[in-house]
Coordinates of C-alpha atoms in Angstrom, one line a residue:
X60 CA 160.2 131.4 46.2
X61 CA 159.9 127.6 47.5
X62 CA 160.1 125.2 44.5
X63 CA 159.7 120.9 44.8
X64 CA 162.4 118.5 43.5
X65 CA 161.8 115.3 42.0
X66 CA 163.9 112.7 41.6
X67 CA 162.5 110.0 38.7
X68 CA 164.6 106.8 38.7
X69 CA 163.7 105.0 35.5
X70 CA 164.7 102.7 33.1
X71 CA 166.9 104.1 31.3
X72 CA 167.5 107.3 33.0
X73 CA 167.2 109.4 36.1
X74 CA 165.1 112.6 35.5
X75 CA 165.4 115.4 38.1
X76 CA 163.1 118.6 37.9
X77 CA 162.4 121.6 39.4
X78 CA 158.2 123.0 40.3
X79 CA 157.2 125.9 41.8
X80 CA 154.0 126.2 44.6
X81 CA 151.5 125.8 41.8
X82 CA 152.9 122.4 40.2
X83 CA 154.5 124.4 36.8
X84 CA 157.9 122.6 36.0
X85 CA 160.7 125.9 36.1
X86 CA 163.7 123.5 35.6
X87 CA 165.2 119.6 34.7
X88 CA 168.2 117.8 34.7
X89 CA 168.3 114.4 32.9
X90 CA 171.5 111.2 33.0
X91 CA 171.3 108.2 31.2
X92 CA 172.6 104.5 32.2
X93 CA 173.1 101.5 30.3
X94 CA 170.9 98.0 30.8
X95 CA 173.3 94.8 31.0
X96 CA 172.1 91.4 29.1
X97 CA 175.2 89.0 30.4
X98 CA 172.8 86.5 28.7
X99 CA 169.4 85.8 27.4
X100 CA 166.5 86.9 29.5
X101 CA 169.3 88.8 31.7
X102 CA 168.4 92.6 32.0
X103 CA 170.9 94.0 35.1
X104 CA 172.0 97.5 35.6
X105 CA 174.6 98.3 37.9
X106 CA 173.1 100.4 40.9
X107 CA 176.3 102.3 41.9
X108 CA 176.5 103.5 38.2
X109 CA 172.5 105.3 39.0
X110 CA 173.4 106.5 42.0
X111 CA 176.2 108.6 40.5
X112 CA 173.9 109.8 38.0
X113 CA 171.2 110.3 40.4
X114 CA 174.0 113.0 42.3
X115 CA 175.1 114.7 39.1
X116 CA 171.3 115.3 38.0
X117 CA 170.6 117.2 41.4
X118 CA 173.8 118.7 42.0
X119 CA 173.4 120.0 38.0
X120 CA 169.9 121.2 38.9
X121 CA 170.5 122.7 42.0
X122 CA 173.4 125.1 40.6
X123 CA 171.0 126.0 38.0
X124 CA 170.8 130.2 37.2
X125 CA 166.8 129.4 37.5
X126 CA 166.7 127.0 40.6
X127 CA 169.2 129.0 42.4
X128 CA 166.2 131.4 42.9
X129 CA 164.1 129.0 44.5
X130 CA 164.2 127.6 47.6
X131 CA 163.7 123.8 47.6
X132 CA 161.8 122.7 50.3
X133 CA 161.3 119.5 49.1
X134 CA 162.6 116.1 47.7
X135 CA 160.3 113.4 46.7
X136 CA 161.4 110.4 45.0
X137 CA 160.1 108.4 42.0
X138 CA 160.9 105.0 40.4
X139 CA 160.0 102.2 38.0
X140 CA 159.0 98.7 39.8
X141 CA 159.8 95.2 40.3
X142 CA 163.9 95.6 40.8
X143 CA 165.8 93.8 43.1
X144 CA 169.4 94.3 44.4
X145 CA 171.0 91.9 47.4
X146 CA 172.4 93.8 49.8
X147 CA 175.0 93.1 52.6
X148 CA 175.1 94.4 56.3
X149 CA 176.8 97.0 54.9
X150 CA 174.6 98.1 52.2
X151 CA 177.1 97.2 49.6
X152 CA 175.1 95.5 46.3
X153 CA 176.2 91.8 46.0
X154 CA 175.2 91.7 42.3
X155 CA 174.1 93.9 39.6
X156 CA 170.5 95.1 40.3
X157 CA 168.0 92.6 38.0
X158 CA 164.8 94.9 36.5
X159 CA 161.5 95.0 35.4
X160 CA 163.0 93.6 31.6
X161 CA 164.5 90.1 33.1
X162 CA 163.1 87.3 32.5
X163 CA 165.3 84.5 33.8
X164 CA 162.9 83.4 36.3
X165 CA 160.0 82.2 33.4
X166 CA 160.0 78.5 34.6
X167 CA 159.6 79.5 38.1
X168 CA 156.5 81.8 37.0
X169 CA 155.6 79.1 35.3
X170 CA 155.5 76.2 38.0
X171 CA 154.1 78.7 40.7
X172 CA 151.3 80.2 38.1
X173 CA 150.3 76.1 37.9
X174 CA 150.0 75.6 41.7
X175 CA 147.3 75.5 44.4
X176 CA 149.0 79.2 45.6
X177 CA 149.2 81.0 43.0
X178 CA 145.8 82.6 43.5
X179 CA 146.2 83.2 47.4
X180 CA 149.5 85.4 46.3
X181 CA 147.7 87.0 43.6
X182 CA 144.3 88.1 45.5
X183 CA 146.4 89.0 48.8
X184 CA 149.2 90.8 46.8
X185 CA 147.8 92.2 43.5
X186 CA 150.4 91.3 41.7
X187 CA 150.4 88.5 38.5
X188 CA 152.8 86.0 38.5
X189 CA 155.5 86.9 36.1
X190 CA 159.5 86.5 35.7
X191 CA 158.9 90.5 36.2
X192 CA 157.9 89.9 40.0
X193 CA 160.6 90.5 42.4
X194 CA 158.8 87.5 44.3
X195 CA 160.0 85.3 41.3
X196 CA 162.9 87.3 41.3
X197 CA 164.1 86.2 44.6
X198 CA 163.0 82.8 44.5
X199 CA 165.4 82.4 41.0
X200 CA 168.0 83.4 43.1
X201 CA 167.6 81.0 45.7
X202 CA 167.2 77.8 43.3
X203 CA 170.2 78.9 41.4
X204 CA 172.7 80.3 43.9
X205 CA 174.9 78.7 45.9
X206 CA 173.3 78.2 50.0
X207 CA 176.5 80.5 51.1
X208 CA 176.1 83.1 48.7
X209 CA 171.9 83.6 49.7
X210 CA 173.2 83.7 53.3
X211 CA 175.6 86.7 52.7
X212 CA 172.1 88.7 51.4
X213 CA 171.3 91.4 54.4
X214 CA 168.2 92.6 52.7
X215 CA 166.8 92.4 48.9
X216 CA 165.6 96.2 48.1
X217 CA 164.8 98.0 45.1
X218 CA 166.9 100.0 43.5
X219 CA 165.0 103.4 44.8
X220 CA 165.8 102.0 48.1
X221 CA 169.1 101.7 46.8
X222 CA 169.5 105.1 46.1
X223 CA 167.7 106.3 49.2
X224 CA 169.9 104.9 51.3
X225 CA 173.4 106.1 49.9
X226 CA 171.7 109.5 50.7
X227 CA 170.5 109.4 54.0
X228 CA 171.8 105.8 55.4
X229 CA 167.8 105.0 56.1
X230 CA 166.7 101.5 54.7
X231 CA 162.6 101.9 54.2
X232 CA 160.7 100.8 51.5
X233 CA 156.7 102.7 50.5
X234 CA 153.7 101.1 50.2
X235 CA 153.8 101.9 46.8
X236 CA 156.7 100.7 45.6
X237 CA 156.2 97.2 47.6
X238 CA 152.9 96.9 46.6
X239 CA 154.2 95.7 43.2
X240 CA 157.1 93.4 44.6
X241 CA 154.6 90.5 44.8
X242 CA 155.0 90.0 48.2
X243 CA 153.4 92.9 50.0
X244 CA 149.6 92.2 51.1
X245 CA 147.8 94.8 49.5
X246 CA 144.7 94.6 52.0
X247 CA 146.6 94.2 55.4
X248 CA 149.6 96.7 54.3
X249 CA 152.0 94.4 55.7
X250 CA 154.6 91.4 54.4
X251 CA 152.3 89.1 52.9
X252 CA 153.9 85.8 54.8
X253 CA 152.8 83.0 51.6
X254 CA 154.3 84.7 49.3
X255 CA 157.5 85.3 51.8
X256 CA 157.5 81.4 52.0
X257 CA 157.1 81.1 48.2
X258 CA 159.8 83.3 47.9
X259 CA 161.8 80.9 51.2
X260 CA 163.0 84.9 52.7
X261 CA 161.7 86.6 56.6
X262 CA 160.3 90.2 56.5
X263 CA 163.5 90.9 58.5
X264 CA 165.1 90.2 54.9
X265 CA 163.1 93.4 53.7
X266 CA 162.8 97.0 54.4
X267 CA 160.8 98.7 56.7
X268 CA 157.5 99.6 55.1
X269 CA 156.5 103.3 55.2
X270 CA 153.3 105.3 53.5
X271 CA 153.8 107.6 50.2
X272 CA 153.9 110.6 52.2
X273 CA 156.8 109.4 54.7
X274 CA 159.1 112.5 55.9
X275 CA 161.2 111.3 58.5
X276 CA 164.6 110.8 56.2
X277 CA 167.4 113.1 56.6
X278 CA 170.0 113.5 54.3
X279 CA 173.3 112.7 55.1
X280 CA 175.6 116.1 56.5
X281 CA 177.7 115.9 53.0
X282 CA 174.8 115.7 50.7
X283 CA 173.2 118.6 52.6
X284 CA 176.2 120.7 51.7
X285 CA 177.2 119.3 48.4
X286 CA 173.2 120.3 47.6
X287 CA 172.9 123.7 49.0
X288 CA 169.8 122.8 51.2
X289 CA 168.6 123.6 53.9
X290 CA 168.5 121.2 57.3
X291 CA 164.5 122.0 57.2
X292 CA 164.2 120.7 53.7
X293 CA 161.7 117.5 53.3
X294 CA 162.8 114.0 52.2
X295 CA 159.7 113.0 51.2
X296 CA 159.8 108.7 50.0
X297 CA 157.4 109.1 47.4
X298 CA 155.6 106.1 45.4
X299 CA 156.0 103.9 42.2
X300 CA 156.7 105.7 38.3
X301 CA 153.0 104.2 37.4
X302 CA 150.9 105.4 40.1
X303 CA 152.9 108.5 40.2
X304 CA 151.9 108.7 36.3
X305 CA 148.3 108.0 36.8
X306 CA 148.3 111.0 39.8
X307 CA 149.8 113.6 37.3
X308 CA 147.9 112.8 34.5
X309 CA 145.0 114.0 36.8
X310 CA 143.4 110.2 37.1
X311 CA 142.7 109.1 40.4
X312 CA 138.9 108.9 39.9
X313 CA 136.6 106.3 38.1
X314 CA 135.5 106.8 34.7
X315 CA 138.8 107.7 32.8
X316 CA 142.0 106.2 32.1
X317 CA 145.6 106.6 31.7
X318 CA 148.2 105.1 29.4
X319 CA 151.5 105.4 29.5
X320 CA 154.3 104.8 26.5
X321 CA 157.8 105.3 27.4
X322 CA 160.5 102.8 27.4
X323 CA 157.7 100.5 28.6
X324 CA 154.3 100.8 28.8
X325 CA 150.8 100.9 30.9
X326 CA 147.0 101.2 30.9
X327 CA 146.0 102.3 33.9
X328 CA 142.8 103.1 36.2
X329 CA 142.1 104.7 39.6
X330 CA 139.7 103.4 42.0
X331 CA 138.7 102.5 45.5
X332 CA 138.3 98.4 44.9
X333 CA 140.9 96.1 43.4
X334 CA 139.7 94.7 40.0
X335 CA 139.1 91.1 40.8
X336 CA 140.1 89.2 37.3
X337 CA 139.9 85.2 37.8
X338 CA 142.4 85.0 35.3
X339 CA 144.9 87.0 37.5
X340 CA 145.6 89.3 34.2
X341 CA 145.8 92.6 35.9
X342 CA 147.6 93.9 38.5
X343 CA 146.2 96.4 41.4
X344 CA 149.2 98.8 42.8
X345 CA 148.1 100.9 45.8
X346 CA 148.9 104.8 45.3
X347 CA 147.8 105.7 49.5
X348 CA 145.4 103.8 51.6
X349 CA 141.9 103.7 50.5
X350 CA 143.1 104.3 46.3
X351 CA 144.4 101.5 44.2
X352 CA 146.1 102.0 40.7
X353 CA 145.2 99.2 38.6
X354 CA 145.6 97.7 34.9
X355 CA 148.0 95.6 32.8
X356 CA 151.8 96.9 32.0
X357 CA 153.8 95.9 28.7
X358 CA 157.3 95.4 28.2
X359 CA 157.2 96.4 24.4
X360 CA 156.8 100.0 24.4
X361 CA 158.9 103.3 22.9
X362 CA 162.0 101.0 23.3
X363 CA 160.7 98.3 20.5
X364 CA 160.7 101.7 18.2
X365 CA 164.0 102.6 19.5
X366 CA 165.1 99.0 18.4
X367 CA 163.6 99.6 15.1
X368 CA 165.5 103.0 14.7
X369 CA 168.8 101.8 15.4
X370 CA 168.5 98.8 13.0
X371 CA 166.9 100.4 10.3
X372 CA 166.9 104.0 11.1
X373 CA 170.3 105.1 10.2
X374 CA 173.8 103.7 10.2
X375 CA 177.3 104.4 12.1
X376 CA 177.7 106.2 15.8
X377 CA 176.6 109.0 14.7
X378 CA 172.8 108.2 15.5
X379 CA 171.0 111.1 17.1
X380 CA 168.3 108.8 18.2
X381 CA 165.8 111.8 18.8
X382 CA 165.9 112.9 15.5
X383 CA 165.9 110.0 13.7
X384 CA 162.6 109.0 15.4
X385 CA 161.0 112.3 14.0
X386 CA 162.3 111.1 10.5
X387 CA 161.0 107.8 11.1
X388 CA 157.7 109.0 12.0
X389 CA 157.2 111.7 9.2
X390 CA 157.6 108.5 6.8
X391 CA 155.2 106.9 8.5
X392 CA 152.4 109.3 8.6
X393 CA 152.7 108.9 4.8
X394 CA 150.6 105.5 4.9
X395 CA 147.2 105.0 5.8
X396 CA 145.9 103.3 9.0
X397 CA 147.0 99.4 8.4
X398 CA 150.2 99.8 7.3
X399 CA 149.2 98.4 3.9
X400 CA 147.7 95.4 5.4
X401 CA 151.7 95.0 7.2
X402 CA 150.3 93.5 11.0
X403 CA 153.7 93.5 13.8
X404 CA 153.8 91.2 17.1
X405 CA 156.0 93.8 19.4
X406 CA 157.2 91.3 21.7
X407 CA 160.5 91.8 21.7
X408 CA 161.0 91.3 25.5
X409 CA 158.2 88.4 25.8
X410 CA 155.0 90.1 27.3
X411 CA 153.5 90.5 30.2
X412 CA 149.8 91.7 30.0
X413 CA 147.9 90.6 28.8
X414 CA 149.4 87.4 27.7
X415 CA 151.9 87.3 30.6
X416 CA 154.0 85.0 28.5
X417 CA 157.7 85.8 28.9
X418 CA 158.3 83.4 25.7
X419 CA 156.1 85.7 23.5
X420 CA 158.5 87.3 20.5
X421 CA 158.4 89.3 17.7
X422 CA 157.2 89.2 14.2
X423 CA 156.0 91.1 10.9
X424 CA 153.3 89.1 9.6
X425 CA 151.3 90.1 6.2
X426 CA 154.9 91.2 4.4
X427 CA 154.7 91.7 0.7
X428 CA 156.6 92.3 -2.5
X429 CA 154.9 95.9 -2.2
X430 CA 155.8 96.7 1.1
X431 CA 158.7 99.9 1.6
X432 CA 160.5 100.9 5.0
X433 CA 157.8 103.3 5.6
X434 CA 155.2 100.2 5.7
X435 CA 157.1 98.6 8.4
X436 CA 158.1 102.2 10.5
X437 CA 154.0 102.7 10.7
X438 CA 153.2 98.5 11.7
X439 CA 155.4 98.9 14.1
X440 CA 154.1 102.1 15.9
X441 CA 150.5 100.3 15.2
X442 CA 151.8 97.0 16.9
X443 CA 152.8 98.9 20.1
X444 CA 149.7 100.3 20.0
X445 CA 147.6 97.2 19.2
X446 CA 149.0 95.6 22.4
X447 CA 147.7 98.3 24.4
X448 CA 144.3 98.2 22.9
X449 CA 144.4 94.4 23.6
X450 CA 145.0 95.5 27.2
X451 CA 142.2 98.5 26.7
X452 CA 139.5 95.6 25.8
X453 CA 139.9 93.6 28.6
X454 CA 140.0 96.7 31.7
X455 CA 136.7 97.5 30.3
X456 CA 135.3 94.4 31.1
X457 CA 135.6 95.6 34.3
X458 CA 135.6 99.4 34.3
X459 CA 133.8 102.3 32.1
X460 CA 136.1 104.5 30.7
X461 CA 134.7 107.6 29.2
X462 CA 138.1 109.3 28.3
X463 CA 141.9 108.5 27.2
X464 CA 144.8 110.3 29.3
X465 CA 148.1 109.7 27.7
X466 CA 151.8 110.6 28.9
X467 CA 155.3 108.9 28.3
X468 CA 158.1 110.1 25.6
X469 CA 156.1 108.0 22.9
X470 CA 152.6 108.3 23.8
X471 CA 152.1 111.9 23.5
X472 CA 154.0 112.3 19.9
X473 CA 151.5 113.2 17.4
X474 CA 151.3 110.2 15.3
X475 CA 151.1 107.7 18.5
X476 CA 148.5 110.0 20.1
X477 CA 146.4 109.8 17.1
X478 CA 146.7 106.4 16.5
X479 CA 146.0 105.6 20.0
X480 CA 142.3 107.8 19.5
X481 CA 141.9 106.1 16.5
X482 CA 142.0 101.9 17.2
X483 CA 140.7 102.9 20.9
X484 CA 138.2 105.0 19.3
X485 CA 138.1 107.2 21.7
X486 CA 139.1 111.2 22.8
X487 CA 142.9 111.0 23.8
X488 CA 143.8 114.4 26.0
X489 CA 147.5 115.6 26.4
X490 CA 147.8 117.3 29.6
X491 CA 150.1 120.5 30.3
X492 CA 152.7 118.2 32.3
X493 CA 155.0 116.1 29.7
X494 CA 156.0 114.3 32.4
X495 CA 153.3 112.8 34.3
X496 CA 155.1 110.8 36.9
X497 CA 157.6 114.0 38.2
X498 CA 154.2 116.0 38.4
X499 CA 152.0 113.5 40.1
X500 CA 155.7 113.4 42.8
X501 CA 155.4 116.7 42.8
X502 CA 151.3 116.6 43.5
X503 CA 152.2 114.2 46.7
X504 CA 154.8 117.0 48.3
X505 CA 152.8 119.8 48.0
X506 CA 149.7 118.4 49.3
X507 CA 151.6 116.8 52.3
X508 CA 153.0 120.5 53.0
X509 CA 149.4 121.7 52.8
X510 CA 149.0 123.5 49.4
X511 CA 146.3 120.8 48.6
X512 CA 143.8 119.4 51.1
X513 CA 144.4 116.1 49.1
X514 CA 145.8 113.9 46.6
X515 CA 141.7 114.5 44.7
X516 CA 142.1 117.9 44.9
X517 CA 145.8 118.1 43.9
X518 CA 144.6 115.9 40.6
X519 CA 141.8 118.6 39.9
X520 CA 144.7 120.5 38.8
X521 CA 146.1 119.1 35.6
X522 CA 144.6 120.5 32.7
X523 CA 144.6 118.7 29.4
X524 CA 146.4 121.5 26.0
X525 CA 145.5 118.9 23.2
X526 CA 142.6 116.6 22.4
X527 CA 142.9 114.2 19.8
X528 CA 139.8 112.8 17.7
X529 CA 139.0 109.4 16.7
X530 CA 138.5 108.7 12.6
X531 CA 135.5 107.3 12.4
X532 CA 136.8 105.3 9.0
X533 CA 140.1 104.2 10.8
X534 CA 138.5 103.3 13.8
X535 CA 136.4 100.7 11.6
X536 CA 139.5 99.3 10.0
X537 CA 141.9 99.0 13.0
X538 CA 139.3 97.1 14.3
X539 CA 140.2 94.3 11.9
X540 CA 143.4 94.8 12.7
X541 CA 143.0 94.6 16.3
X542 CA 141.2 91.6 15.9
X543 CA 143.9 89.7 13.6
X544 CA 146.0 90.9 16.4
X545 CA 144.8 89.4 19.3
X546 CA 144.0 85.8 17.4
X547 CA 148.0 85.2 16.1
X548 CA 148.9 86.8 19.7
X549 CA 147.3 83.7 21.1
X550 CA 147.6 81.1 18.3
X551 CA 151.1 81.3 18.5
X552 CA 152.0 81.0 21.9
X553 CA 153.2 77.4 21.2
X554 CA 155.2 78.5 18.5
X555 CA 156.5 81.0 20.4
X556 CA 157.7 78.3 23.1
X557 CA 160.0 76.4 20.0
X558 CA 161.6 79.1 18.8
X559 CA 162.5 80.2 22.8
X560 CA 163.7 76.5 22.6
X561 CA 166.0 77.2 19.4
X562 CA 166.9 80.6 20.5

C-alpha cells in the first residue's frame, strides 16, 4: 500500500510521519534540538545539528515494522518561518541559523516601521515589520558585519532550504515559505525589489522561487539507498508550518478560523483577498496562488508554560516535562475562570501581534497574600490565551468567524481548549488529525498525485472528534479580564522600553 511522508521542521523539533491514501497517520518519528541565546535577543540553532536529526527521524521511520508495509511514494516538506542561514558557494552555513525567536534586529524594525517605506513593503509583501522578519534579519547583518564577511554570503535561505539541499543538492525556495520572508511580493510572486534594497541584497542572493506543489527534486543516489525508496518516489517542496496548519485543520474557506498553540502561536484565516489593516498588524501568507493565509502570530505560546514548568514545576534533571505539565494543569483546573483575580502579561520573548513590540515582557499583575502555585499555573494558561483573544478581536474587524479550529501541543489539551471556548465565546472543534501541519503536508501530496481534485476538496476531509462549549458565566467574566488585559498590554509599553534598557 502507497503511504505519504512528511517531514515537519519546527522549532524545537523535526517531526516525521507516515499517512496512508486516505490522509490517516499509520506511523511517526520525532528528534529534538536545542535553541542557542549567545546573548540577549539572540535565538540561533545550529542547522547541521537539524539536519542530522532530520536523517535519523526518516531513516527511524522508514525501518519501521508498520511503514515497511507501505510504499512511500511521497516526501513533502514542512517548516516554521522567518529563518535565515548565510550560505557559501559551497552550501556550507557561515553562522548558526537566526529564528523566528531573535530579536536583535528591534532598532532596525524600529527605524524602517517609522519611514516613508514601510508601507510599500508591507502592502507588496504581506509581511509586518518585525525583528522576526528575515528582511530585518538580513539588513542586521549587514549594519553589523564586517563588508568582507557579507561578501563571503552565497545565498541567505531558510533553514528548510537548508535541509532540502543537503538532500538533493537543489537550492529552491516555495512561494509559501518566502512569502513570509518580507521580501517576497505577494501579488507579482516574485522578489519584491524595495524591500531587496531595504534589505541592500540582489535576488541572485536568494533561491529560486518554486509553487507548493513543486516535484522536480531528486534525492541524492545515497539518500535513496540509505532510505529504501524508490527512484519514482516524489520530492514534493511543500509550504510554511502555518499555512500547512490552517490546510489540515480543514480551513481554507471564509467564515471559520484556526488557532494554533505550540511552542509558538497563531490565529489564522483563509481567504481569496489579503486583509488590508492600515496599521500593518497582520500578516497575509500565500498557501497557492489565488488563497492567502492570514492573521497575527505570537511568540508566547506552549513554551511560556514550559518556562513556567521548569521554574516552578519540579526540581533536579529529572523533569519529565510531559508529565509535569499534566500535573500542572490538574492544579489549575482547581480554580475558577480568573485565576482569583491573578491577570499574567506572557511576553516573555517581546510580542509580535498584535503589539509587534519586541521590548514587550512579562509580568503577574493582581498578586496577593492569598494567592497559591495553582493561582499562578491557571493565569498563566489564561495569559497565553488572552493574547490570542487580543489577536481574535482585531481579525474580526475584518472577517466573520462563525467557528474556532484549534491544533498545536497546547491548544488542544482540555483545559486550553476550554478556556479558549470560553474568553472567545465561541464553539472550539478538535479535529481527528493532532497534528494539523503534517496532515495539511500530507493533503498537498495527495491531491498533487490526484487522490483530490484540489486543495478545497482535500480540506473537506478533516472531520472535527471534540467540540468544546462556551460558559456563558465565564465568558462574561474573562471579558473583564480580557479587557484589563489589552489596557496594561498597551499602557506599559514605555515601561516596557526601561526595563529593556536595564535589562
Amino acid at each position: 500500500m502507497d503511504c505519504i511522508v512528511t517531514i515537519d521542521i519546527g522549532t524545537t523539533k523535526v517531526k516525521v510521519s507516515a499517512f496512508d491514501q486516505a490522509a490517516n497517520l499509520i506511523g511517526w518519528r520525532q528528534g529534538t534540538y536545542p535553541t542557542f541565546h549567545p546573548q540577549p535577543n539572540y535565538s540561533e540553532q545550529d542547522p547541521e545539528q537539524i539536519f542530522l536529526t532530520v536523517l535519523y527521524a526518516l531513516k527511524s521511520l522508514l525501518n519501521d515494522e508498520l511503514t515497511k508495509k507501505h510504499k512511500p511514494v511521497a516526501l513533502v516538506f514542512g517548516a516554521s518561518m522567518h529563518s535565515v542561514l548565510p550560505i557559501d558557494k559551497q552550501g556550507v552555513p557561515i553562522r548558526n541559523a537566526v529564528i523566528w525567536a531573535d530579536n536583535r534586529g528591534r532598532d532596525e524594525a524600529n527605524a524602517l516601521r517609522n519611514s516613508d517605506e514601510c508601507r510599500l513593503i508591507y502592502e507588496q509583501t504581506g509581511t509586518p515589520v518585525h525583528p522576526m522578519s528575515p528582511l530585518i534579519k538580513i539588513r542586521w547583518f549587514r549594519t553589523h558585519s564586517p563588508a568582507t564577511w557579507f561578501e563571503k554570503v552565497y545565498k541567505f535561505i531558510s533553514i528548510k532550504e537548508y535541509i532540502i539541499y543537503q538532500l538533493t543538492g537543489q537550492l529552491a525556495v516555495d512561494q509559501s515559505i518566502a512569502s513570509s520572508t518580507g521580501l517576497f511580493n505577494i501579488h507579482s510572486h516574485q522578489w519584491e525589489a524595495s524591500a531587496l534594497n531595504y534589505a541592500g541584497i540582489k535576488p541572485s542572493q536568494l533561491s529560486e522561487l518554486v509553487p507548493i506543489d513543486f516535484a522536480e527534486l531528486k534525492l541524492k543516489k545515497e539518500y535513496v539507498r540509505l532510505f529504501r525508496l524508490t527512484s519514482a518516489a516524489k520530492i514534493i517542496i511543500g509550504a510554511s508550518d502555518g499555512c500547512f496548519a490552517t490546510l489540515g485543520a480543514g480551513v481554507i474557506t471564509e467564515g471559520d478560523a484556526t488557532i494554533t498553540i505550540g511552542s509558538s502561536g497563531a490565529m489564522r484565516v483563509a481567504g481569496k483577498q489579503v486583509i488590508k489593516d492600515p496599521k500593518q498588524r497582520f500578516f497575509n501568507y500565500l498557501l497557492n496562488e489565488g488563497t492567502y493565509i492570514s492573521g497575527g502570530p505570537t511568540n508566547n505560546g506552549g513554551v511560556v508554560f514550559e518556562w513556567f514548568v521548569q521554574q516552578f514545576g519540579a526540581s533536579g534533571i529529572h523533569l519529565n516535562l510531559e508529565h509535569t505539565v499534566k500535573q500542572l494543569l490538574i492544579e489549575a483546573e482547581r480554580v475558577p475562570a480568573g485565576a482569583g483575580g491573578l491577570l499574567f502579561l506572557p511576553y516573555l520573548l517581546g510580542e509580535r501581534a498584535p503589539l509587534w513590540n519586541a521590548n514587550a515582557r512579562g509580568a503577574y499583575i493582581g498578586v496577593n497574600i492569598t494567592h497559591e502555585r495553582r493561582n499562578f499555573i491557571r493565569a498563566t494558561v489564561e495569559g497565553i490565551i488572552y493574547e490570542m483573544h487580543s489577536i481574535g478581536k482585531l481579525l474580526q474587524q475584518y472577517r466573520s468567524i462563525q467557528n474556532l479550529y484549534i491544533n498545536g501541543a497546547y491548544a488542544t489539551l482540555p483545559l486550553f481548549a476550554q478556556i479558549l471556548s470560553d474568553v472567545f465565546g465561541k464553539k472550539v472543534y478538535v479535529n481527528d488529525k493532532h497534528d494539523s501541519a503534517s496532515a495539511g503536508a500530507a493533503l498537498l501530496a495527495l491531491t498533487h498525485l490526484g487522490v483530490f481534485s484540489d486543495l478545497e476538496a482535500a480540506a473537506k476531509t478533516i472531520r472535527s472528534v471534540e467540540t468544546y462549549q462556551p460558559s456563558a458565566e465565564n465568558h462574561e467574566r474573562y471579558a473583564r479580564f480580557t479587557e484589563i488585559f489589552d489596557r496594561l498590554s498597551q499602557k506599559l509599553a514605555e515601561d516596557f522600553d526601561a526595563l529593556v534598557a536595564l535589562q
